CSV table of C-alpha atoms in Angstrom, one decimal:
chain,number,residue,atom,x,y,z
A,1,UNK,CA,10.8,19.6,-17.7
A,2,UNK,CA,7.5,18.6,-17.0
A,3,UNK,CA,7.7,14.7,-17.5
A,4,UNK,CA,10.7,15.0,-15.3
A,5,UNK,CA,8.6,16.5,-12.7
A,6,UNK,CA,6.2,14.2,-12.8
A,7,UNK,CA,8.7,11.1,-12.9
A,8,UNK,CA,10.1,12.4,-10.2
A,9,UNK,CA,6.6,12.3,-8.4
A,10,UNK,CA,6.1,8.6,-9.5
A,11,UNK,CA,9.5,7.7,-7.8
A,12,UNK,CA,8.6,8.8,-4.6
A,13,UNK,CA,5.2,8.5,-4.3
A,14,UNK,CA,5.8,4.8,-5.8
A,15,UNK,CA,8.6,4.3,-3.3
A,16,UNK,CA,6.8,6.0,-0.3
A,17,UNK,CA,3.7,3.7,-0.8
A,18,UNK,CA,5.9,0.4,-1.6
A,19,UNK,CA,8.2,1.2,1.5
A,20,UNK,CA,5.1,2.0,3.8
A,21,UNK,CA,3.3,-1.1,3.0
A,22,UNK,CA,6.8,-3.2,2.5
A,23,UNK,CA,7.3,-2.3,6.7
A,24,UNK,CA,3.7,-2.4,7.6
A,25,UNK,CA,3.9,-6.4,6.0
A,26,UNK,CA,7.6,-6.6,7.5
A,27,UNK,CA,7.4,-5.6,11.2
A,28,UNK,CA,4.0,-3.9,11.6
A,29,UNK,CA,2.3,-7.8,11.0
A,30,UNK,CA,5.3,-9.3,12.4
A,31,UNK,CA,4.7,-7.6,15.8
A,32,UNK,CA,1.4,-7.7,15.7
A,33,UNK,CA,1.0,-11.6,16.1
A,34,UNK,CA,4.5,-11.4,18.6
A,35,UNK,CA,1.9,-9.6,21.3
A,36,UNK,CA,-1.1,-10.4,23.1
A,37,UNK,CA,-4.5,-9.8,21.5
A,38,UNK,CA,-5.7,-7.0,23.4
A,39,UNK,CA,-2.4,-5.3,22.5
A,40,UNK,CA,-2.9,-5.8,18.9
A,41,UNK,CA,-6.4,-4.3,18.9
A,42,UNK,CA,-5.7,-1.6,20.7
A,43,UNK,CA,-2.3,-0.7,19.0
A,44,UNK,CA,-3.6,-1.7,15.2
A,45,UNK,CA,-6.9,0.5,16.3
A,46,UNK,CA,-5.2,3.3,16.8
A,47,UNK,CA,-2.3,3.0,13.8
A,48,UNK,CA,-5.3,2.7,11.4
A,49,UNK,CA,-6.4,5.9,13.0
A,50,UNK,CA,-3.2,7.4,12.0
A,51,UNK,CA,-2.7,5.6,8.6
A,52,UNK,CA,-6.1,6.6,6.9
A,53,UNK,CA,-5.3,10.1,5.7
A,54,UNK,CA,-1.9,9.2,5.1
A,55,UNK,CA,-1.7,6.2,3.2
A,56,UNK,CA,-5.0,7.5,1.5
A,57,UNK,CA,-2.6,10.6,-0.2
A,58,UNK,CA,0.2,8.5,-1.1
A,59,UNK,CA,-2.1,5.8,-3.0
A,60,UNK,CA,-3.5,8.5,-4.9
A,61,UNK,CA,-0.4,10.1,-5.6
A,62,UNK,CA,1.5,7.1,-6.9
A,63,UNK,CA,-1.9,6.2,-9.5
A,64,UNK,CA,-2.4,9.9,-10.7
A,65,UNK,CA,1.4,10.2,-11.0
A,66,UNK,CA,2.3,7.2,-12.7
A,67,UNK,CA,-1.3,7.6,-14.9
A,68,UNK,CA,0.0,11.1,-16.0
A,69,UNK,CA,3.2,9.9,-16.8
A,70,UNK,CA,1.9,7.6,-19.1
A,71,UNK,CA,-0.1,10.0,-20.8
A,72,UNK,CA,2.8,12.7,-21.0
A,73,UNK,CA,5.6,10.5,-21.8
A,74,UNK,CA,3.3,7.7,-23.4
A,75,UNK,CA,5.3,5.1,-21.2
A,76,UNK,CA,2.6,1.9,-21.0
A,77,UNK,CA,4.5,0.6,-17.7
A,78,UNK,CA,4.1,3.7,-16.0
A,79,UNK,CA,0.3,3.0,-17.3
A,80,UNK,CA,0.4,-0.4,-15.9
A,81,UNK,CA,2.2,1.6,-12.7
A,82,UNK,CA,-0.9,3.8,-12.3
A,83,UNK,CA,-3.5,0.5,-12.5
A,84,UNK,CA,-1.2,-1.5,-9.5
A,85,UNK,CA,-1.4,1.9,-7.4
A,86,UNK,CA,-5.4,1.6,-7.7
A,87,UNK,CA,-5.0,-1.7,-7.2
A,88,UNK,CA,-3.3,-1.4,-3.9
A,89,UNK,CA,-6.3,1.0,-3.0
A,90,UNK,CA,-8.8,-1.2,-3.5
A,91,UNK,CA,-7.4,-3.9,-1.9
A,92,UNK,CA,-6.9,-1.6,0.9
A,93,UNK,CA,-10.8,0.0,0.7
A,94,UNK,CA,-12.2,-3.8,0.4
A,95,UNK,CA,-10.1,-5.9,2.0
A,96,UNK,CA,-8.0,-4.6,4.8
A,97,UNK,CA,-10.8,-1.2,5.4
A,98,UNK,CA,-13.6,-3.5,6.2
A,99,UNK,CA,-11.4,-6.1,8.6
A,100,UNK,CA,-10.4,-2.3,10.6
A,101,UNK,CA,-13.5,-1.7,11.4
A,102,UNK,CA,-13.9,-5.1,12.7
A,103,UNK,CA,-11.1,-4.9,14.7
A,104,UNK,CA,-11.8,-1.2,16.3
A,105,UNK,CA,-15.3,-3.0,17.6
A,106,UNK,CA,-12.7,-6.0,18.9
A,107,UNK,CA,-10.4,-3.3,20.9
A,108,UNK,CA,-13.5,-2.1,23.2
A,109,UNK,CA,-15.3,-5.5,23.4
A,110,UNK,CA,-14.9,-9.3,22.3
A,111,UNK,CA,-13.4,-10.8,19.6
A,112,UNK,CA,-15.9,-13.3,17.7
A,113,UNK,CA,-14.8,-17.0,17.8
A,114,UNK,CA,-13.3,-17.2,14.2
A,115,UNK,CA,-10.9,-13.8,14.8
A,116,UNK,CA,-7.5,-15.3,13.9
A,117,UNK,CA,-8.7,-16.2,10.3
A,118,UNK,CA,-10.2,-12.9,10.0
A,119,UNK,CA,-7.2,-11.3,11.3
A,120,UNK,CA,-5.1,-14.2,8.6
A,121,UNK,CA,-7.3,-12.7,6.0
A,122,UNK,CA,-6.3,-9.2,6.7
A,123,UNK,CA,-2.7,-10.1,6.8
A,124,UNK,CA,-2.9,-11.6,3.2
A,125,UNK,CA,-4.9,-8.7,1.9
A,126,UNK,CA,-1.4,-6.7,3.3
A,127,UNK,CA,0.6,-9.1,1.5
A,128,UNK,CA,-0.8,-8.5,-1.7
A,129,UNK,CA,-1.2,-4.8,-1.4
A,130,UNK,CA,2.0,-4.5,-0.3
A,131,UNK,CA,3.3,-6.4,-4.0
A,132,UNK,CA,1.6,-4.4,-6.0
A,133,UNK,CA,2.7,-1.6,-4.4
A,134,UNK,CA,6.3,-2.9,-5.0
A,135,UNK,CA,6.0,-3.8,-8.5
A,136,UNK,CA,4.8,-0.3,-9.4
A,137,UNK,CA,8.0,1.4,-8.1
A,138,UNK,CA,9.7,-1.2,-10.1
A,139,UNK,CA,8.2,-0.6,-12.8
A,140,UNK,CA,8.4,3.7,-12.6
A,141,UNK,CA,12.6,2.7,-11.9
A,142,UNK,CA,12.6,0.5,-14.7
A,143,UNK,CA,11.3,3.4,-16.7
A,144,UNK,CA,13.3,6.1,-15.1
A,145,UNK,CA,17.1,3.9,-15.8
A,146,UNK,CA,16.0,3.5,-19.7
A,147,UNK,CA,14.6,7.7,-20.3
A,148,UNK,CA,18.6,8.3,-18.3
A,149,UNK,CA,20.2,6.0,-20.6
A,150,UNK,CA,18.2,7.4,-23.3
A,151,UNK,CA,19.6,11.3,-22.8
A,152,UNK,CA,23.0,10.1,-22.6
């Protein structure tokens, strides 16, 4: 009862933090570079505001889940789960974190002459978060289809 608790925790934790950072890639980015700058700054500013404690709970969530799992059930992918969830946080914490703060100095002042690579590199960091994030809720499905197929 227990693993299936905690499977069930992977799955949407996994899926929470894949879908989150799929749309934030998808449209967030999308939108972001379809409006002025000042709009950008002042809207991604604010979103990060929001996202922090958020986005924060889910990351740990999906690692400590799918880490659990793998103890409890001894399931490496949900292991190899657990690592791409800490992944995503530190590409979050030391990629896109840093390139925030940058931005919420940009929203109240001027943008430095070489701001659309930083902002490029902050999309990429998004990118690659946002895979890692994705392959980890593959992997906890993967694991969830062959335990079903295995109680039948």
């Amino acid at each position: 009862m227990v693993i299936r608790l905690v499977t069930a925790l992977c799955l949407l934790s996994t899926g929470l933090l894949a879908g989150a950072f799929g749309y934030g890639a998808v449209n967030v980015a999308t939108t972001f570079n379809a409006v002025p700058l000042d709009v950008r700054l002042t809207f991604h500013s604010a979103l990060m505001r929001m996202n922090g404690p958020v986005m924060q709970t889910i990351m740990a969530l999906a690692a400590l889940s799918s880490l659990a799992l793998a103890m409890l059930a001894r399931r490496y992918l949900a292991g190899v789960a657990g690592v791409l969830a800490v992944l995503s946080f530190l590409i979050t914490r030391f990629g896109n974190v840093p390139i925030n703060g940058q931005i919420k100095v940009w929203a109240v002042g001027t943008p430095p002459a070489d701001y659309a690579e930083i902002l490029q590199r902050w999309e990429i960091f998004t990118v690659i978060r946002t895979l890692t994030a994705f392959v980890a809720f593959v992997l906890i499905i993967t694991l969830t289809v062959r335990a079903q197929r295995g109680d039948r």
